[in-house]
């Protein structure tokens, strides 16, 4: 890609591995080698960091130092320059997000129902709030506009 007079974003969505060996191979590629990375190319990767590499409890308990095993598994995530966290939000913030989406789409929302929705899913986040709005819209017989972002 280096000689091409364009910029490239190489996009890998929802990266995950079944075994640490595959992750080590990618980690080595990301570190580079004899040739520098092209200045006109960037790697963009999405992943649920918690599931990037499954943690095998047996492997950790048999290691001399269990922390070494965890560090090795998370070393791939350390190769990326920017990491965005989407952390759990408190209940009031979650309800505010739901209300904002509902208002934008002309829906009436019951905050207790929205909280129950999040509780059944085990998390409160902007994504869960959006999924609730999609469900609420469908139940009301309405349709979201075609330009509505369904993967918030």
Tab-separated table of N, CA and C in Angstrom:
chain	number	residue	atom	x	y	z
A	1	UNK	N	0.809	-1.203	0.000
A	1	UNK	CA	0.000	0.000	0.000
A	1	UNK	C	0.850	1.264	0.000
A	2	UNK	N	2.071	1.167	0.469
A	2	UNK	CA	2.921	2.353	0.614
A	2	UNK	C	3.077	3.159	-0.673
A	3	UNK	N	3.283	2.540	-1.834
A	3	UNK	CA	3.487	3.348	-3.040
A	3	UNK	C	2.202	3.964	-3.614
A	4	UNK	N	1.050	3.531	-3.153
A	4	UNK	CA	-0.216	4.043	-3.683
A	4	UNK	C	-0.482	5.424	-3.091
A	5	UNK	N	-0.869	6.367	-3.926
A	5	UNK	CA	-1.081	7.752	-3.491
A	5	UNK	C	-2.489	7.956	-2.922
A	6	UNK	N	-2.876	7.110	-2.044
A	6	UNK	CA	-4.156	7.204	-1.343
A	6	UNK	C	-3.937	6.801	0.100
A	7	UNK	N	-4.925	7.120	0.924
A	7	UNK	CA	-4.884	6.690	2.324
A	7	UNK	C	-5.843	5.523	2.504
A	8	UNK	N	-5.470	4.621	3.384
A	8	UNK	CA	-6.266	3.421	3.599
A	8	UNK	C	-6.574	3.234	5.079
A	9	UNK	N	-7.800	2.811	5.343
A	9	UNK	CA	-8.193	2.355	6.675
A	9	UNK	C	-8.568	0.887	6.503
A	10	UNK	N	-7.807	0.027	7.120
A	10	UNK	CA	-8.077	-1.407	7.069
A	10	UNK	C	-8.922	-1.716	8.298
A	11	UNK	N	-10.170	-2.107	8.061
A	11	UNK	CA	-11.162	-2.220	9.122
A	11	UNK	C	-11.432	-3.685	9.451
A	12	UNK	N	-11.202	-4.066	10.698
A	12	UNK	CA	-11.521	-5.402	11.195
A	12	UNK	C	-12.583	-5.243	12.282
A	13	UNK	N	-13.770	-5.757	12.019
A	13	UNK	CA	-14.872	-5.585	12.961
A	13	UNK	C	-15.037	-6.830	13.824
A	14	UNK	N	-15.198	-6.611	15.119
A	14	UNK	CA	-15.496	-7.662	16.089
A	14	UNK	C	-14.424	-8.750	16.130
A	15	UNK	N	-13.181	-8.327	16.303
A	15	UNK	CA	-12.046	-9.241	16.357
A	15	UNK	C	-12.095	-10.085	17.627
A	16	UNK	N	-11.840	-11.353	17.487
A	16	UNK	CA	-11.764	-12.256	18.627
A	16	UNK	C	-10.996	-13.501	18.230
A	17	UNK	N	-10.502	-14.235	19.201
A	17	UNK	CA	-9.698	-15.424	18.943
A	17	UNK	C	-10.174	-16.570	19.807
A	18	UNK	N	-10.011	-17.788	19.279
A	18	UNK	CA	-10.315	-18.990	20.052
A	18	UNK	C	-9.132	-19.424	20.900
A	19	UNK	N	-7.933	-19.062	20.467
A	19	UNK	CA	-6.733	-19.499	21.191
A	19	UNK	C	-5.705	-18.384	21.206
A	20	UNK	N	-4.882	-18.384	22.218
A	20	UNK	CA	-3.870	-17.341	22.362
A	20	UNK	C	-2.831	-17.390	21.253
A	21	UNK	N	-2.593	-18.558	20.634
A	21	UNK	CA	-1.601	-18.679	19.566
A	21	UNK	C	-1.905	-17.776	18.388
A	22	UNK	N	-3.175	-17.725	17.975
A	22	UNK	CA	-3.566	-16.846	16.874
A	22	UNK	C	-3.349	-15.387	17.242
A	23	UNK	N	-3.648	-15.048	18.469
A	23	UNK	CA	-3.454	-13.672	18.928
A	23	UNK	C	-1.974	-13.316	18.931
A	24	UNK	N	-1.128	-14.258	19.310
A	24	UNK	CA	0.324	-13.997	19.297
A	24	UNK	C	0.811	-13.719	17.881
A	25	UNK	N	0.281	-14.449	16.896
A	25	UNK	CA	0.688	-14.236	15.503
A	25	UNK	C	0.305	-12.830	15.050
A	26	UNK	N	-0.917	-12.394	15.356
A	26	UNK	CA	-1.327	-11.042	14.982
A	26	UNK	C	-0.507	-10.009	15.742
A	27	UNK	N	-0.242	-10.273	16.996
A	27	UNK	CA	0.561	-9.359	17.804
A	27	UNK	C	1.938	-9.153	17.168
A	28	UNK	N	2.547	-10.218	16.686
A	28	UNK	CA	3.853	-10.111	16.023
A	28	UNK	C	3.754	-9.294	14.744
A	29	UNK	N	2.693	-9.497	13.974
A	29	UNK	CA	2.505	-8.709	12.752
A	29	UNK	C	2.341	-7.227	13.066
A	30	UNK	N	1.595	-6.919	14.119
A	30	UNK	CA	1.363	-5.519	14.479
A	30	UNK	C	2.637	-4.838	14.963
A	31	UNK	N	3.508	-5.591	15.603
A	31	UNK	CA	4.762	-5.021	16.095
A	31	UNK	C	5.666	-4.631	14.940
A	32	UNK	N	5.467	-5.263	13.794
A	32	UNK	CA	6.300	-4.935	12.637
A	32	UNK	C	7.528	-5.809	12.583
A	33	UNK	N	8.334	-5.509	11.591
A	33	UNK	CA	9.544	-6.303	11.403
A	33	UNK	C	10.572	-5.454	10.694
A	34	UNK	N	11.136	-5.994	9.622
A	34	UNK	CA	12.199	-5.309	8.881
A	34	UNK	C	11.666	-4.113	8.107
A	35	UNK	N	10.396	-4.114	7.783
A	35	UNK	CA	9.823	-3.038	6.978
A	35	UNK	C	8.875	-2.196	7.834
A	36	UNK	N	8.976	-0.889	7.691
A	36	UNK	CA	8.118	0.018	8.462
A	36	UNK	C	6.683	-0.054	7.956
A	37	UNK	N	5.755	0.283	8.821
A	37	UNK	CA	4.353	0.357	8.404
A	37	UNK	C	4.178	1.504	7.424
A	38	UNK	N	3.336	1.333	6.417
A	38	UNK	CA	3.100	2.436	5.476
A	38	UNK	C	2.446	3.622	6.186
A	39	UNK	N	2.889	4.814	5.859
A	39	UNK	CA	2.338	6.027	6.475
A	39	UNK	C	0.910	6.292	6.014
A	40	UNK	N	0.511	5.698	4.904
A	40	UNK	CA	-0.813	5.953	4.342
A	40	UNK	C	-1.843	4.890	4.733
A	41	UNK	N	-1.540	4.051	5.699
A	41	UNK	CA	-2.473	2.989	6.093
A	41	UNK	C	-2.615	2.947	7.611
A	42	UNK	N	-3.841	2.773	8.040
A	42	UNK	CA	-4.136	2.638	9.463
A	42	UNK	C	-5.024	1.413	9.659
A	43	UNK	N	-4.812	0.747	10.759
A	43	UNK	CA	-5.611	-0.415	11.115
A	43	UNK	C	-6.653	0.028	12.135
A	44	UNK	N	-7.916	-0.249	11.838
A	44	UNK	CA	-9.023	0.085	12.733
A	44	UNK	C	-9.678	-1.239	13.131
A	45	UNK	N	-9.714	-1.503	14.432
A	45	UNK	CA	-10.213	-2.787	14.917
A	45	UNK	C	-11.260	-2.543	15.988
A	46	UNK	N	-12.380	-3.255	15.883
A	46	UNK	CA	-13.357	-3.235	16.968
A	46	UNK	C	-13.353	-4.611	17.614
A	47	UNK	N	-13.562	-4.619	18.908
A	47	UNK	CA	-13.609	-5.873	19.642
A	47	UNK	C	-14.221	-5.619	21.002
A	48	UNK	N	-14.806	-6.645	21.548
A	48	UNK	CA	-15.204	-6.612	22.932
A	48	UNK	C	-13.993	-7.124	23.690
A	49	UNK	N	-13.245	-6.241	24.310
A	49	UNK	CA	-11.974	-6.621	24.942
A	49	UNK	C	-12.144	-7.781	25.919
A	50	UNK	N	-13.282	-7.832	26.571
A	50	UNK	CA	-13.499	-8.930	27.523
A	50	UNK	C	-13.484	-10.275	26.819
A	51	UNK	N	-13.809	-10.286	25.510
A	51	UNK	CA	-13.893	-11.546	24.783
A	51	UNK	C	-12.875	-11.640	23.659
A	52	UNK	N	-11.858	-10.785	23.667
A	52	UNK	CA	-10.834	-10.836	22.632
A	52	UNK	C	-10.185	-12.218	22.618
A	53	UNK	N	-9.826	-12.701	23.784
A	53	UNK	CA	-9.285	-14.053	23.942
A	53	UNK	C	-9.969	-14.658	25.162
A	54	UNK	N	-10.605	-15.832	25.016
A	54	UNK	CA	-11.281	-16.418	26.175
A	54	UNK	C	-10.283	-16.773	27.266
A	55	UNK	N	-10.686	-16.511	28.475
A	55	UNK	CA	-9.832	-16.862	29.617
A	55	UNK	C	-10.142	-18.286	30.036
A	56	UNK	N	-9.144	-19.112	29.994
A	56	UNK	CA	-9.280	-20.509	30.393
A	56	UNK	C	-8.805	-20.624	31.838
A	57	UNK	N	-9.739	-20.830	32.723
A	57	UNK	CA	-9.413	-20.880	34.149
A	57	UNK	C	-8.375	-21.967	34.436
A	58	UNK	N	-8.485	-23.103	33.765
A	58	UNK	CA	-7.524	-24.182	34.005
A	58	UNK	C	-6.118	-23.732	33.621
A	59	UNK	N	-6.001	-23.021	32.502
A	59	UNK	CA	-4.688	-22.549	32.068
A	59	UNK	C	-4.102	-21.590	33.103
A	60	UNK	N	-4.950	-20.704	33.627
A	60	UNK	CA	-4.463	-19.731	34.596
A	60	UNK	C	-4.052	-20.404	35.902
A	61	UNK	N	-4.819	-21.391	36.328
A	61	UNK	CA	-4.508	-22.011	37.611
A	61	UNK	C	-3.271	-22.905	37.525
A	62	UNK	N	-2.936	-23.381	36.309
A	62	UNK	CA	-1.767	-24.237	36.180
A	62	UNK	C	-0.496	-23.446	35.907
A	63	UNK	N	-0.622	-22.157	35.620
A	63	UNK	CA	0.562	-21.347	35.357
A	63	UNK	C	1.330	-21.124	36.658
A	64	UNK	N	2.641	-20.971	36.519
A	64	UNK	CA	3.461	-20.689	37.700
A	64	UNK	C	3.016	-19.373	38.313
A	65	UNK	N	2.827	-18.379	37.474
A	65	UNK	CA	2.305	-17.090	37.925
A	65	UNK	C	1.058	-16.799	37.093
A	66	UNK	N	-0.138	-17.019	37.635
A	66	UNK	CA	-1.370	-16.838	36.860
A	66	UNK	C	-1.467	-15.470	36.195
A	67	UNK	N	-0.897	-14.438	36.798
A	67	UNK	CA	-0.962	-13.099	36.209
A	67	UNK	C	-0.219	-13.047	34.869
A	68	UNK	N	0.847	-13.849	34.715
A	68	UNK	CA	1.589	-13.885	33.451
A	68	UNK	C	0.696	-14.334	32.309
A	69	UNK	N	-0.155	-15.316	32.573
A	69	UNK	CA	-1.071	-15.815	31.553
A	69	UNK	C	-2.047	-14.726	31.124
A	70	UNK	N	-2.604	-14.005	32.087
A	70	UNK	CA	-3.537	-12.918	31.784
A	70	UNK	C	-2.824	-11.815	31.017
A	71	UNK	N	-1.619	-11.436	31.459
A	71	UNK	CA	-0.858	-10.387	30.775
A	71	UNK	C	-0.573	-10.767	29.333
A	72	UNK	N	-0.241	-12.035	29.089
A	72	UNK	CA	0.039	-12.491	27.734
A	72	UNK	C	-1.203	-12.366	26.862
A	73	UNK	N	-2.353	-12.704	27.422
A	73	UNK	CA	-3.591	-12.639	26.662
A	73	UNK	C	-3.993	-11.205	26.342
A	74	UNK	N	-3.726	-10.282	27.247
A	74	UNK	CA	-4.114	-8.889	27.028
A	74	UNK	C	-3.067	-8.095	26.263
A	75	UNK	N	-1.919	-8.692	25.988
A	75	UNK	CA	-0.837	-7.975	25.309
A	75	UNK	C	-1.243	-7.510	23.918
A	76	UNK	N	-2.121	-8.230	23.246
A	76	UNK	CA	-2.566	-7.800	21.921
A	76	UNK	C	-3.279	-6.462	22.004
A	77	UNK	N	-4.154	-6.298	22.977
A	77	UNK	CA	-4.889	-5.038	23.124
A	77	UNK	C	-3.939	-3.869	23.340
A	78	UNK	N	-2.796	-4.126	23.953
A	78	UNK	CA	-1.812	-3.068	24.198
A	78	UNK	C	-1.134	-2.590	22.923
A	79	UNK	N	-1.289	-3.299	21.806
A	79	UNK	CA	-0.644	-2.921	20.548
A	79	UNK	C	-1.392	-1.800	19.830
A	80	UNK	N	-2.582	-1.498	20.274
A	80	UNK	CA	-3.383	-0.474	19.606
A	80	UNK	C	-3.207	0.856	20.320
A	81	UNK	N	-3.026	1.918	19.539
A	81	UNK	CA	-2.719	3.229	20.106
A	81	UNK	C	-3.881	3.903	20.797
A	82	UNK	N	-5.092	3.586	20.397
A	82	UNK	CA	-6.266	4.241	20.959
A	82	UNK	C	-7.260	3.173	21.375
A	83	UNK	N	-7.745	3.297	22.574
A	83	UNK	CA	-8.735	2.356	23.071
A	83	UNK	C	-9.891	3.152	23.660
A	84	UNK	N	-11.090	2.846	23.222
A	84	UNK	CA	-12.278	3.515	23.743
A	84	UNK	C	-13.034	2.547	24.636
A	85	UNK	N	-13.388	3.003	25.804
A	85	UNK	CA	-14.158	2.176	26.715
A	85	UNK	C	-15.610	2.619	26.741
A	86	UNK	N	-16.503	1.678	26.728
A	86	UNK	CA	-17.923	1.962	26.871
A	86	UNK	C	-18.351	1.336	28.190
A	87	UNK	N	-18.295	2.142	29.210
A	87	UNK	CA	-18.504	1.646	30.563
A	87	UNK	C	-19.975	1.724	30.952
A	88	UNK	N	-20.330	0.913	31.924
A	88	UNK	CA	-21.701	0.935	32.428
A	88	UNK	C	-22.013	2.325	32.976
A	89	UNK	N	-23.252	2.720	32.806
A	89	UNK	CA	-23.686	4.041	33.275
A	89	UNK	C	-24.676	3.854	34.415
A	90	UNK	N	-24.875	4.910	35.187
A	90	UNK	CA	-25.826	4.791	36.292
A	90	UNK	C	-27.255	4.845	35.754
A	91	UNK	N	-28.185	4.482	36.605
A	91	UNK	CA	-29.583	4.358	36.196
A	91	UNK	C	-30.161	5.678	35.692
A	92	UNK	N	-29.872	6.788	36.368
A	92	UNK	CA	-30.414	8.082	35.944
A	92	UNK	C	-29.916	8.466	34.556
A	93	UNK	N	-28.638	8.229	34.292
A	93	UNK	CA	-28.078	8.539	32.973
A	93	UNK	C	-28.720	7.658	31.911
A	94	UNK	N	-28.896	6.375	32.218
A	94	UNK	CA	-29.543	5.455	31.287
A	94	UNK	C	-30.953	5.942	30.936
A	95	UNK	N	-31.726	6.297	31.947
A	95	UNK	CA	-33.096	6.773	31.710
A	95	UNK	C	-33.071	8.070	30.901
A	96	UNK	N	-32.118	8.953	31.169
A	96	UNK	CA	-31.992	10.189	30.382
A	96	UNK	C	-31.724	9.881	28.909
A	97	UNK	N	-30.881	8.901	28.637
A	97	UNK	CA	-30.593	8.521	27.249
A	97	UNK	C	-31.849	7.965	26.587
A	98	UNK	N	-32.558	7.080	27.301
A	98	UNK	CA	-33.803	6.519	26.767
A	98	UNK	C	-34.790	7.641	26.457
A	99	UNK	N	-34.953	8.577	27.394
A	99	UNK	CA	-35.885	9.694	27.173
A	99	UNK	C	-35.474	10.529	25.959
A	100	UNK	N	-34.173	10.761	25.801
A	100	UNK	CA	-33.690	11.524	24.647
A	100	UNK	C	-34.024	10.837	23.331
A	101	UNK	N	-33.770	9.535	23.262
A	101	UNK	CA	-34.117	8.780	22.057
A	101	UNK	C	-35.626	8.794	21.827
A	102	UNK	N	-36.397	8.583	22.900
A	102	UNK	CA	-37.857	8.548	22.778
A	102	UNK	C	-38.379	9.880	22.260
A	103	UNK	N	-37.886	10.966	22.814
A	103	UNK	CA	-38.314	12.295	22.372
A	103	UNK	C	-37.967	12.517	20.901
A	104	UNK	N	-36.783	12.107	20.496
A	104	UNK	CA	-36.349	12.292	19.107
A	104	UNK	C	-37.213	11.507	18.126
A	105	UNK	N	-37.838	10.425	18.602
A	105	UNK	CA	-38.640	9.578	17.716
A	105	UNK	C	-40.131	9.625	18.037
A	106	UNK	N	-40.542	10.597	18.851
A	106	UNK	CA	-41.959	10.787	19.135
A	106	UNK	C	-42.597	9.642	19.900
A	107	UNK	N	-41.860	9.046	20.803
A	107	UNK	CA	-42.371	7.918	21.581
A	107	UNK	C	-42.606	8.325	23.025
A	108	UNK	N	-43.559	7.657	23.656
A	108	UNK	CA	-43.785	7.826	25.086
A	108	UNK	C	-43.109	6.657	25.780
A	109	UNK	N	-42.348	6.971	26.811
A	109	UNK	CA	-41.570	5.926	27.463
A	109	UNK	C	-41.926	5.852	28.944
A	110	UNK	N	-41.983	4.628	29.450
A	110	UNK	CA	-42.163	4.386	30.879
A	110	UNK	C	-40.776	4.086	31.453
A	111	UNK	N	-40.246	4.969	32.297
A	111	UNK	CA	-38.890	4.754	32.816
A	111	UNK	C	-38.726	3.426	33.555
A	112	UNK	N	-39.777	2.978	34.256
A	112	UNK	CA	-39.685	1.706	34.985
A	112	UNK	C	-39.537	0.532	34.016
A	113	UNK	N	-40.248	0.605	32.891
A	113	UNK	CA	-40.129	-0.443	31.877
A	113	UNK	C	-38.735	-0.419	31.241
A	114	UNK	N	-38.217	0.776	31.004
A	114	UNK	CA	-36.870	0.909	30.431
A	114	UNK	C	-35.821	0.331	31.380
A	115	UNK	N	-36.001	0.564	32.668
A	115	UNK	CA	-35.068	0.024	33.671
A	115	UNK	C	-35.174	-1.503	33.714
A	116	UNK	N	-36.397	-2.019	33.651
A	116	UNK	CA	-36.586	-3.475	33.648
A	116	UNK	C	-35.931	-4.097	32.413
A	117	UNK	N	-36.036	-3.421	31.263
A	117	UNK	CA	-35.405	-3.883	30.015
A	117	UNK	C	-33.889	-4.022	30.228
A	118	UNK	N	-33.288	-2.992	30.796
A	118	UNK	CA	-31.839	-3.010	31.035
A	118	UNK	C	-31.466	-4.090	32.051
A	119	UNK	N	-32.288	-4.256	33.070
A	119	UNK	CA	-32.011	-5.258	34.103
A	119	UNK	C	-32.015	-6.661	33.504
A	120	UNK	N	-32.971	-6.943	32.618
A	120	UNK	CA	-33.031	-8.260	31.971
A	120	UNK	C	-31.808	-8.516	31.096
A	121	UNK	N	-31.208	-7.472	30.587
A	121	UNK	CA	-30.021	-7.613	29.743
A	121	UNK	C	-28.721	-7.557	30.536
A	122	UNK	N	-28.824	-7.227	31.798
A	122	UNK	CA	-27.650	-7.245	32.657
A	122	UNK	C	-26.712	-6.071	32.474
A	123	UNK	N	-27.189	-4.996	31.835
A	123	UNK	CA	-26.316	-3.826	31.681
A	123	UNK	C	-27.129	-2.592	31.341
A	124	UNK	N	-26.554	-1.454	31.663
A	124	UNK	CA	-27.127	-0.162	31.274
A	124	UNK	C	-26.074	0.536	30.425
A	125	UNK	N	-26.434	0.837	29.185
A	125	UNK	CA	-25.513	1.523	28.287
A	125	UNK	C	-26.330	2.246	27.221
A	126	UNK	N	-25.654	3.058	26.443
A	126	UNK	CA	-26.316	3.716	25.323
A	126	UNK	C	-26.855	2.705	24.327
A	127	UNK	N	-26.107	1.627	24.106
A	127	UNK	CA	-26.557	0.594	23.169
A	127	UNK	C	-27.832	-0.080	23.680
A	128	UNK	N	-27.883	-0.411	24.963
A	128	UNK	CA	-29.077	-1.043	25.531
A	128	UNK	C	-30.259	-0.079	25.455
A	129	UNK	N	-30.015	1.206	25.695
A	129	UNK	CA	-31.076	2.214	25.584
A	129	UNK	C	-31.623	2.242	24.159
A	130	UNK	N	-30.721	2.201	23.162
A	130	UNK	CA	-31.162	2.221	21.765
A	130	UNK	C	-31.946	0.952	21.432
A	131	UNK	N	-31.492	-0.207	21.901
A	131	UNK	CA	-32.204	-1.457	21.643
A	131	UNK	C	-33.606	-1.415	22.244
A	132	UNK	N	-33.733	-0.790	23.409
A	132	UNK	CA	-35.055	-0.633	24.019
A	132	UNK	C	-35.946	0.238	23.127
A	133	UNK	N	-35.404	1.316	22.600
A	133	UNK	CA	-36.178	2.205	21.726
A	133	UNK	C	-36.608	1.474	20.458
A	134	UNK	N	-35.725	0.668	19.881
A	134	UNK	CA	-36.080	-0.116	18.688
A	134	UNK	C	-37.242	-1.050	19.017
A	135	UNK	N	-37.174	-1.727	20.170
A	135	UNK	CA	-38.254	-2.616	20.603
A	135	UNK	C	-39.547	-1.834	20.829
A	136	UNK	N	-39.447	-0.720	21.527
A	136	UNK	CA	-40.619	0.106	21.827
A	136	UNK	C	-41.267	0.619	20.543
A	137	UNK	N	-40.452	1.016	19.590
A	137	UNK	CA	-40.962	1.505	18.306
A	137	UNK	C	-41.731	0.405	17.589
A	138	UNK	N	-41.165	-0.790	17.560
A	138	UNK	CA	-41.839	-1.916	16.913
A	138	UNK	C	-43.148	-2.272	17.588
A	139	UNK	N	-43.152	-2.278	18.919
A	139	UNK	CA	-44.383	-2.588	19.658
A	139	UNK	C	-45.478	-1.574	19.404
A	140	UNK	N	-45.080	-0.329	19.163
A	140	UNK	CA	-46.076	0.724	18.948
A	140	UNK	C	-46.588	0.740	17.509
A	141	UNK	N	-46.050	-0.155	16.677
A	141	UNK	CA	-46.499	-0.228	15.292
A	141	UNK	C	-45.868	0.831	14.402
A	142	UNK	N	-44.904	1.547	14.927
A	142	UNK	CA	-44.223	2.573	14.143
A	142	UNK	C	-42.958	1.983	13.525
A	143	UNK	N	-42.363	2.768	12.664
A	143	UNK	CA	-41.081	2.380	12.074
A	143	UNK	C	-40.096	3.508	12.309
A	144	UNK	N	-38.877	3.148	12.589
A	144	UNK	CA	-37.831	4.165	12.711
A	144	UNK	C	-37.493	4.680	11.317
A	145	UNK	N	-37.114	5.941	11.213
A	145	UNK	CA	-36.715	6.459	9.901
A	145	UNK	C	-35.546	5.651	9.340
A	146	UNK	N	-35.469	5.569	8.024
A	146	UNK	CA	-34.404	4.793	7.381
A	146	UNK	C	-33.020	5.292	7.741
A	147	UNK	N	-32.890	6.569	8.084
A	147	UNK	CA	-31.567	7.101	8.414
A	147	UNK	C	-31.236	6.962	9.898
A	148	UNK	N	-32.134	6.334	10.679
A	148	UNK	CA	-31.849	6.109	12.103
A	148	UNK	C	-30.742	5.074	12.213
A	149	UNK	N	-29.795	5.330	13.071
A	149	UNK	CA	-28.675	4.419	13.264
A	149	UNK	C	-29.123	3.280	14.162
A	150	UNK	N	-29.237	2.082	13.602
A	150	UNK	CA	-29.725	0.934	14.364
A	150	UNK	C	-28.643	0.250	15.179
A	151	UNK	N	-27.393	0.665	15.029
A	151	UNK	CA	-26.311	0.037	15.796
A	151	UNK	C	-25.580	1.116	16.571
A	152	UNK	N	-26.262	1.696	17.540
A	152	UNK	CA	-25.682	2.793	18.322
A	152	UNK	C	-24.518	2.335	19.123
